PDB file of C-alpha atoms and ligand atoms in Angstrom:
ATOM      1  CA  MET A   1      15.162   4.479  -8.771  1.00 46.00           C
ATOM      2  CA  PRO A   2      19.102   3.948  -9.475  1.00 67.00           C
ATOM      3  CA  GLY A   3      21.274   3.309  -7.031  1.00 91.00           C
ATOM      4  CA  ILE A   4      21.051   1.709  -3.832  1.00 96.00           C
ATOM      5  CA  THR A   5      17.194  -0.002  -2.661  1.00 97.00           C
ATOM      6  CA  LEU A   6      15.724  -2.191  -0.577  1.00 97.00           C
ATOM      7  CA  GLY A   7      17.820  -4.774   0.978  1.00 98.00           C
ATOM      8  CA  ASP A   8      20.892  -2.754  -0.539  1.00 98.00           C
ATOM      9  CA  THR A   9      23.766  -2.357   2.438  1.00 98.00           C
ATOM     10  CA  VAL A  10      23.871   1.724   3.027  1.00 98.00           C
ATOM     11  CA  PRO A  11      27.749   2.343   2.038  1.00 98.00           C
ATOM     12  CA  ASN A  12      29.744   2.685   5.253  1.00 98.00           C
ATOM     13  CA  LEU A  13      30.863   6.705   4.301  1.00 98.00           C
ATOM     14  CA  GLU A  14      32.897   8.570   7.091  1.00 98.00           C
ATOM     15  CA  VAL A  15      30.329  11.412   7.698  1.00 98.00           C
ATOM     16  CA  GLU A  16      30.601  15.387   8.947  1.00 98.00           C
ATOM     17  CA  THR A  17      27.670  15.542  12.018  1.00 98.00           C
ATOM     18  CA  THR A  18      26.167  18.236  14.076  1.00 98.00           C
ATOM     19  CA  HIS A  19      27.164  15.774  17.053  1.00 98.00           C
ATOM     20  CA  LYS A  20      30.424  14.325  15.974  1.00 94.00           C
ATOM     21  CA  ASN A  21      31.584  12.816  12.481  1.00 98.00           C
ATOM     22  CA  PHE A  22      31.053   8.930  12.272  1.00 98.00           C
ATOM     23  CA  LYS A  23      31.079   6.148   9.705  1.00 98.00           C
ATOM     24  CA  LEU A  24      27.605   5.017   9.003  1.00 98.00           C
ATOM     25  CA  HIS A  25      27.445   1.728   9.865  1.00 98.00           C
ATOM     26  CA  ASP A  26      28.963   2.547  13.429  1.00 98.00           C
ATOM     27  CA  TYR A  27      25.697   4.745  13.608  1.00 98.00           C
ATOM     28  CA  PHE A  28      23.322   1.761  12.759  1.00 98.00           C
ATOM     29  CA  ALA A  29      25.150  -0.760  14.557  1.00 93.00           C
ATOM     30  CA  ASP A  30      22.810  -2.859  16.940  1.00 88.00           C
ATOM     31  CA  SER A  31      19.558  -0.465  16.312  1.00 97.00           C
ATOM     32  CA  TRP A  32      16.953   0.592  13.678  1.00 98.00           C
ATOM     33  CA  THR A  33      17.335   4.124  12.033  1.00 98.00           C
ATOM     34  CA  VAL A  34      15.622   6.640   9.654  1.00 98.00           C
ATOM     35  CA  LEU A  35      18.250   8.384   7.291  1.00 98.00           C
ATOM     36  CA  PHE A  36      16.277  11.635   5.798  1.00 98.00           C
ATOM     37  CA  SER A  37      17.484  13.399   4.070  1.00 98.00           C
ATOM     38  CA  HIS A  38      16.447  17.581   3.096  1.00 97.00           C
ATOM     39  CA  PRO A  39      17.281  20.106   0.126  1.00 97.00           C
ATOM     40  CA  GLY A  40      19.186  22.909   2.098  1.00 98.00           C
ATOM     41  CA  ASP A  41      19.141  24.798   5.054  1.00 98.00           C
ATOM     42  CA  PHE A  42      17.138  27.825   5.833  1.00 98.00           C
ATOM     43  CA  THR A  43      14.433  26.737   3.130  1.00 98.00           C
ATOM     44  CA  PRO A  44      10.996  26.404   4.630  1.00 98.00           C
ATOM     45  CA  VAL A  45       9.844  22.968   3.842  1.00 98.00           C
ATOM     46  CA  CYS A  46      12.588  21.368   5.369  1.00 98.00           C
ATOM     47  CA  THR A  47      12.222  23.730   8.236  1.00 98.00           C
ATOM     48  CA  THR A  48       8.898  22.473   9.258  1.00 98.00           C
ATOM     49  CA  GLU A  49      10.042  18.695   8.687  1.00 98.00           C
ATOM     50  CA  LEU A  50      13.315  19.045  11.258  1.00 98.00           C
ATOM     51  CA  GLY A  51      11.073  20.916  13.570  1.00 98.00           C
ATOM     52  CA  ALA A  52       8.638  18.041  12.921  1.00 98.00           C
ATOM     53  CA  MET A  53      11.305  14.571  13.672  1.00 98.00           C
ATOM     54  CA  GLY A  54      12.655  16.861  16.637  1.00 98.00           C
ATOM     55  CA  LYS A  55       8.902  16.800  18.182  1.00 97.00           C
ATOM     56  CA  TYR A  56       8.607  12.752  17.400  1.00 97.00           C
ATOM     57  CA  ALA A  57      11.970  12.400  18.460  1.00 96.00           C
ATOM     58  CA  HIS A  58      10.621  10.815  21.789  1.00 97.00           C
ATOM     59  CA  GLU A  59       7.892   8.550  19.982  1.00 97.00           C
ATOM     60  CA  PHE A  60      11.867   6.647  18.090  1.00 98.00           C
ATOM     61  CA  GLU A  61      13.600   7.001  21.075  1.00 97.00           C
ATOM     62  CA  GLN A  62      10.533   4.776  22.932  1.00 98.00           C
ATOM     63  CA  ARG A  63      10.742   2.321  20.108  1.00 98.00           C
ATOM     64  CA  GLY A  64      15.309   1.804  20.423  1.00 98.00           C
ATOM     65  CA  VAL A  65      15.546   3.741  16.878  1.00 98.00           C
ATOM     66  CA  LYS A  66      18.380   6.612  15.946  1.00 98.00           C
ATOM     67  CA  LEU A  67      17.098   9.337  13.777  1.00 98.00           C
ATOM     68  CA  LEU A  68      20.004  10.878  11.313  1.00 98.00           C
ATOM     69  CA  GLY A  69      18.762  13.707   9.357  1.00 98.00           C
ATOM     70  CA  LEU A  70      21.248  14.963   5.972  1.00 98.00           C
ATOM     71  CA  SER A  71      21.160  18.645   4.449  1.00 98.00           C
ATOM     72  CA  CYS A  72      23.022  19.741   2.018  1.00 98.00           C
ATOM     73  CA  ASP A  73      25.198  22.441   3.368  1.00 98.00           C
ATOM     74  CA  ASP A  74      27.705  22.822   5.661  1.00 98.00           C
ATOM     75  CA  ILE A  75      28.024  22.200   9.436  1.00 98.00           C
ATOM     76  CA  GLN A  76      27.866  25.865  10.162  1.00 98.00           C
ATOM     77  CA  SER A  77      25.382  26.617   8.636  1.00 98.00           C
ATOM     78  CA  HIS A  78      23.387  23.569  10.020  1.00 98.00           C
ATOM     79  CA  LYS A  79      24.162  25.032  13.788  1.00 98.00           C
ATOM     80  CA  ASP A  80      22.730  28.471  12.915  1.00 98.00           C
ATOM     81  CA  TRP A  81      19.675  26.983  11.146  1.00 98.00           C
ATOM     82  CA  ILE A  82      18.822  24.874  14.874  1.00 98.00           C
ATOM     83  CA  PRO A  83      17.308  27.827  16.097  1.00 98.00           C
ATOM     84  CA  ASP A  84      14.590  28.803  13.796  1.00 98.00           C
ATOM     85  CA  ILE A  85      14.033  24.732  12.933  1.00 98.00           C
ATOM     86  CA  GLU A  86      12.799  24.649  16.719  1.00 98.00           C
ATOM     87  CA  ALA A  87      11.566  28.207  16.972  1.00 98.00           C
ATOM     88  CA  PHE A  88       8.874  27.650  14.458  1.00 98.00           C
ATOM     89  CA  THR A  89       8.107  24.023  16.060  1.00 98.00           C
ATOM     90  CA  PRO A  90       7.036  24.379  19.639  1.00 97.00           C
ATOM     91  CA  GLY A  91       8.513  21.938  21.881  1.00 95.00           C
ATOM     92  CA  SER A  92      10.790  20.644  18.918  1.00 97.00           C
ATOM     93  CA  LYS A  93      14.304  19.992  19.956  1.00 97.00           C
ATOM     94  CA  VAL A  94      17.163  18.590  17.239  1.00 98.00           C
ATOM     95  CA  THR A  95      18.728  15.989  19.455  1.00 97.00           C
ATOM     96  CA  TYR A  96      19.335  14.402  16.362  1.00 98.00           C
ATOM     97  CA  PRO A  97      22.922  14.502  14.175  1.00 98.00           C
ATOM     98  CA  ILE A  98      22.705  16.274  10.916  1.00 98.00           C
ATOM     99  CA  ILE A  99      25.184  15.258   7.974  1.00 98.00           C
ATOM    100  CA  ALA A 100      26.608  17.996   6.300  1.00 98.00           C
ATOM    101  CA  ASP A 101      27.047  17.773   2.512  1.00 98.00           C
ATOM    102  CA  PRO A 102      27.769  21.071   0.753  1.00 98.00           C
ATOM    103  CA  ASN A 103      29.106  19.636  -2.418  1.00 98.00           C
ATOM    104  CA  LYS A 104      26.150  16.680  -2.492  1.00 97.00           C
ATOM    105  CA  GLU A 105      28.686  14.216  -2.417  1.00 97.00           C
ATOM    106  CA  ILE A 106      27.161  11.989  -0.206  1.00 98.00           C
ATOM    107  CA  ILE A 107      23.386  12.098  -1.479  1.00 97.00           C
ATOM    108  CA  PRO A 108      24.502  10.237  -5.277  1.00 97.00           C
ATOM    109  CA  GLN A 109      26.028   7.824  -2.881  1.00 97.00           C
ATOM    110  CA  LEU A 110      22.617   7.752  -0.449  1.00 98.00           C
ATOM    111  CA  ASN A 111      20.709   7.224  -3.846  1.00 97.00           C
ATOM    112  CA  MET A 112      18.907  10.573  -2.095  1.00 98.00           C
ATOM    113  CA  ILE A 113      18.549  12.142  -5.470  1.00 97.00           C
ATOM    114  CA  ASP A 114      15.298  13.633  -7.303  1.00 96.00           C
ATOM    115  CA  PRO A 115      15.975  12.143 -10.967  1.00 94.00           C
ATOM    116  CA  ILE A 116      13.566  14.356 -12.621  1.00 95.00           C
ATOM    117  CA  GLU A 117      15.193  17.843 -10.869  1.00 94.00           C
ATOM    118  CA  ASN A 118      18.723  16.036 -10.537  1.00 93.00           C
ATOM    119  CA  GLY A 119      19.469  16.914  -8.092  1.00 94.00           C
ATOM    120  CA  PRO A 120      18.588  16.866  -4.031  1.00 96.00           C
ATOM    121  CA  SER A 121      15.114  15.193  -2.613  1.00 96.00           C
ATOM    122  CA  ARG A 122      13.575  14.841   0.527  1.00 98.00           C
ATOM    123  CA  ALA A 123      14.610  10.894   0.682  1.00 98.00           C
ATOM    124  CA  LEU A 124      14.209   8.394   3.794  1.00 98.00           C
ATOM    125  CA  HIS A 125      15.633   5.649   4.379  1.00 98.00           C
ATOM    126  CA  ILE A 126      14.452   2.846   7.517  1.00 98.00           C
ATOM    127  CA  VAL A 127      17.601   1.118   7.864  1.00 98.00           C
ATOM    128  CA  GLY A 128      17.717  -2.135   9.637  1.00 98.00           C
ATOM    129  CA  PRO A 129      20.498  -3.123  12.619  1.00 97.00           C
ATOM    130  CA  ASP A 130      22.074  -5.224   9.570  1.00 97.00           C
ATOM    131  CA  CYS A 131      22.724  -1.691   7.466  1.00 98.00           C
ATOM    132  CA  LYS A 132      20.162  -2.575   5.193  1.00 98.00           C
ATOM    133  CA  ILE A 133      17.628  -0.608   3.686  1.00 98.00           C
ATOM    134  CA  LYS A 134      14.470  -1.916   4.632  1.00 98.00           C
ATOM    135  CA  LEU A 135      11.913   0.575   3.089  1.00 98.00           C
ATOM    136  CA  SER A 136      12.219   4.127   0.971  1.00 98.00           C
ATOM    137  CA  PHE A 137      10.612   7.207   0.598  1.00 96.00           C
ATOM    138  CA  LEU A 138      11.391   9.507  -2.334  1.00 97.00           C
ATOM    139  CA  TYR A 139       9.125  12.779  -2.395  1.00 97.00           C
ATOM    140  CA  PRO A 140      10.841  15.505  -4.320  1.00 97.00           C
ATOM    141  CA  SER A 141      11.678  18.535  -2.792  1.00 96.00           C
ATOM    142  CA  THR A 142       7.732  20.441  -3.167  1.00 97.00           C
ATOM    143  CA  THR A 143       6.294  17.546  -1.002  1.00 98.00           C
ATOM    144  CA  GLY A 144       7.076  17.639   2.753  1.00 98.00           C
ATOM    145  CA  ARG A 145       6.724  14.134   4.250  1.00 98.00           C
ATOM    146  CA  ASN A 146       3.862  13.203   6.790  1.00 98.00           C
ATOM    147  CA  MET A 147       5.726  12.043  10.006  1.00 97.00           C
ATOM    148  CA  ASP A 148       3.020   9.956  11.092  1.00 97.00           C
ATOM    149  CA  GLU A 149       3.500   8.084   7.946  1.00 98.00           C
ATOM    150  CA  VAL A 150       6.680   7.700   8.699  1.00 98.00           C
ATOM    151  CA  LEU A 151       6.391   6.042  12.274  1.00 98.00           C
ATOM    152  CA  ARG A 152       3.758   4.098  11.293  1.00 98.00           C
ATOM    153  CA  ALA A 153       6.043   2.596   8.124  1.00 98.00           C
ATOM    154  CA  LEU A 154       8.478   2.060  11.168  1.00 98.00           C
ATOM    155  CA  ASP A 155       5.868   0.688  13.318  1.00 98.00           C
ATOM    156  CA  SER A 156       4.845  -1.932  10.198  1.00 98.00           C
ATOM    157  CA  LEU A 157       8.628  -2.834  10.090  1.00 98.00           C
ATOM    158  CA  LEU A 158       9.141  -3.282  13.193  1.00 98.00           C
ATOM    159  CA  MET A 159       6.258  -5.609  13.593  1.00 98.00           C
ATOM    160  CA  ALA A 160       7.039  -8.118  10.826  1.00 98.00           C
ATOM    161  CA  ALA A 161      10.655  -8.332  11.631  1.00 97.00           C
ATOM    162  CA  LYS A 162       9.214  -9.028  15.397  1.00 97.00           C
ATOM    163  CA  HIS A 163       7.096 -12.184  13.522  1.00 97.00           C
ATOM    164  CA  LYS A 164       9.963 -13.274  11.787  1.00 97.00           C
ATOM    165  CA  ASN A 165       8.409 -11.645   8.614  1.00 97.00           C
ATOM    166  CA  LYS A 166       5.431 -14.225   9.031  1.00 98.00           C
ATOM    167  CA  ILE A 167       3.080 -11.654   9.268  1.00 98.00           C
ATOM    168  CA  ALA A 168       1.893  -8.737   7.301  1.00 98.00           C
ATOM    169  CA  THR A 169      -0.047  -5.358   8.171  1.00 98.00           C
ATOM    170  CA  PRO A 170      -2.983  -4.012   5.813  1.00 98.00           C
ATOM    171  CA  VAL A 171      -3.420  -0.525   4.918  1.00 98.00           C
ATOM    172  CA  ASN A 172      -3.746   1.850   6.979  1.00 98.00           C
ATOM    173  CA  TRP A 173      -2.672  -0.707   9.872  1.00 98.00           C
ATOM    174  CA  LYS A 174      -1.901   0.399  13.004  1.00 96.00           C
ATOM    175  CA  PRO A 175      -0.184  -0.975  16.045  1.00 96.00           C
ATOM    176  CA  ASP A 176      -2.766  -2.506  18.333  1.00 95.00           C
ATOM    177  CA  GLU A 177      -5.209  -3.228  15.037  1.00 98.00           C
ATOM    178  CA  PRO A 178      -5.176  -7.222  13.679  1.00 98.00           C
ATOM    179  CA  VAL A 179      -2.065  -8.144  11.039  1.00 98.00           C
ATOM    180  CA  VAL A 180      -2.947 -10.501   8.123  1.00 98.00           C
ATOM    181  CA  ILE A 181      -1.161 -14.139   7.897  1.00 98.00           C
ATOM    182  CA  SER A 182       1.949 -13.971   5.719  1.00 98.00           C
ATOM    183  CA  PRO A 183       0.646 -16.453   2.315  1.00 97.00           C
ATOM    184  CA  ALA A 184       4.076 -18.583   2.540  1.00 97.00           C
ATOM    185  CA  VAL A 185       2.650 -20.094   6.026  1.00 98.00           C
ATOM    186  CA  SER A 186       0.018 -22.762   5.804  1.00 98.00           C
ATOM    187  CA  ASP A 187      -2.536 -23.184   7.872  1.00 97.00           C
ATOM    188  CA  GLU A 188      -1.094 -25.601   9.872  1.00 97.00           C
ATOM    189  CA  GLU A 189       2.105 -23.589  10.461  1.00 98.00           C
ATOM    190  CA  ALA A 190      -0.394 -20.769  11.278  1.00 98.00           C
ATOM    191  CA  LYS A 191      -2.600 -22.633  14.049  1.00 97.00           C
ATOM    192  CA  LYS A 192       1.256 -23.041  15.639  1.00 97.00           C
ATOM    193  CA  LEU A 193       2.076 -19.765  15.231  1.00 97.00           C
ATOM    194  CA  PHE A 194      -0.937 -17.817  16.478  1.00 96.00           C
ATOM    195  CA  PRO A 195      -2.602 -20.271  19.293  1.00 95.00           C
ATOM    196  CA  GLN A 196      -5.293 -17.926  19.776  1.00 94.00           C
ATOM    197  CA  GLY A 197      -6.688 -18.261  16.665  1.00 96.00           C
ATOM    198  CA  PHE A 198      -7.001 -16.440  13.281  1.00 98.00           C
ATOM    199  CA  LYS A 199     -10.237 -15.623  11.049  1.00 98.00           C
ATOM    200  CA  THR A 200     -10.325 -16.332   7.618  1.00 98.00           C
ATOM    201  CA  ALA A 201     -12.180 -14.242   5.548  1.00 98.00           C
ATOM    202  CA  GLU A 202     -14.762 -15.844   2.876  1.00 98.00           C
ATOM    203  CA  LEU A 203     -14.594 -14.474  -0.137  1.00 98.00           C
ATOM    204  CA  PRO A 204     -16.389 -15.499  -3.158  1.00 98.00           C
ATOM    205  CA  SER A 205     -12.921 -17.158  -4.944  1.00 98.00           C
ATOM    206  CA  LYS A 206     -12.911 -18.927  -1.211  1.00 98.00           C
ATOM    207  CA  LYS A 207      -9.149 -19.277  -1.562  1.00 97.00           C
ATOM    208  CA  GLY A 208      -8.718 -18.826   2.125  1.00 97.00           C
ATOM    209  CA  TYR A 209      -6.005 -16.533   1.805  1.00 98.00           C
ATOM    210  CA  LEU A 210      -6.712 -13.741   3.761  1.00 98.00           C
ATOM    211  CA  ARG A 211      -6.384 -14.653   7.061  1.00 98.00           C
ATOM    212  CA  VAL A 212      -6.563 -12.255   9.907  1.00 98.00           C
ATOM    213  CA  ALA A 213      -4.632 -12.351  13.517  1.00 98.00           C
ATOM    214  CA  ASP A 214      -4.890 -10.535  16.907  1.00 97.00           C
ATOM    215  CA  VAL A 215      -0.972  -9.926  17.837  1.00 95.00           C
ATOM    216  CA  SER A 216      -1.712  -7.452  20.043  1.00 82.00           C
TER     217      SER A 216
HETATM  218  C1  BEZ B   1      12.003  23.856   0.822  1.00 82.95           C
HETATM  219  O1  BEZ B   1      12.496  23.241   2.042  1.00 82.95           O
HETATM  220  O2  BEZ B   1      11.090  24.697   1.439  1.00 82.95           O
HETATM  221  C2  BEZ B   1      12.492  23.644  -0.226  1.00 82.95           C
HETATM  222  C3  BEZ B   1      13.990  23.390  -0.717  1.00 82.95           C
HETATM  223  C4  BEZ B   1      14.130  22.869  -2.056  1.00 82.95           C
HETATM  224  C5  BEZ B   1      12.897  23.334  -2.726  1.00 82.95           C
HETATM  225  C6  BEZ B   1      11.583  23.673  -2.749  1.00 82.95           C
HETATM  226  C7  BEZ B   1      11.284  24.068  -1.359  1.00 82.95           C
END
């Protein structure tokens, strides 16, 4: 994936949105942000995705996380489209801003391009309070994203950040489930970090690398 990726700082672009114009770093300041792109307005998959984001908005809000959409049309088109989005997904309110990118000038700078189509993708960056990309999804325009997975991945990032990346989350992890201890943490350090204890899986290799802790 050429362009900005994990660990890179998102460029501080001035963007026009359905709420107001701002510089990206001003929006990102002091919280986590889910920045997600769409190929265009009045298209079926995008209508379902933006509706789902509106329905999940309270989940992001509860976690102190901001949403920021982007679609490759102008502001008036976005505003005309919002009633369709909310009508298709009952209970959805598009309370988050949507960036206008009618000339597709912003998406390459945010690495939100589908390299096969050489056009807009369904990209999603989770951006930290330091304006750096912590996680990216890149889906083609034919595949709608799974908002439960967006939330699950975000919860994993928040959990790892809370524990200064001394833990990681295993396959299909969900909040309240046990986490694993990073291989960079020695058993001695783990005993201090997890006074409630941890379990080391007994595996044929006897290497003791798979340690599970309950941090909920
Ligand atoms: C859609 O949102 O439905 C869509 C957009 C671009 C290409 C294909 C589908």
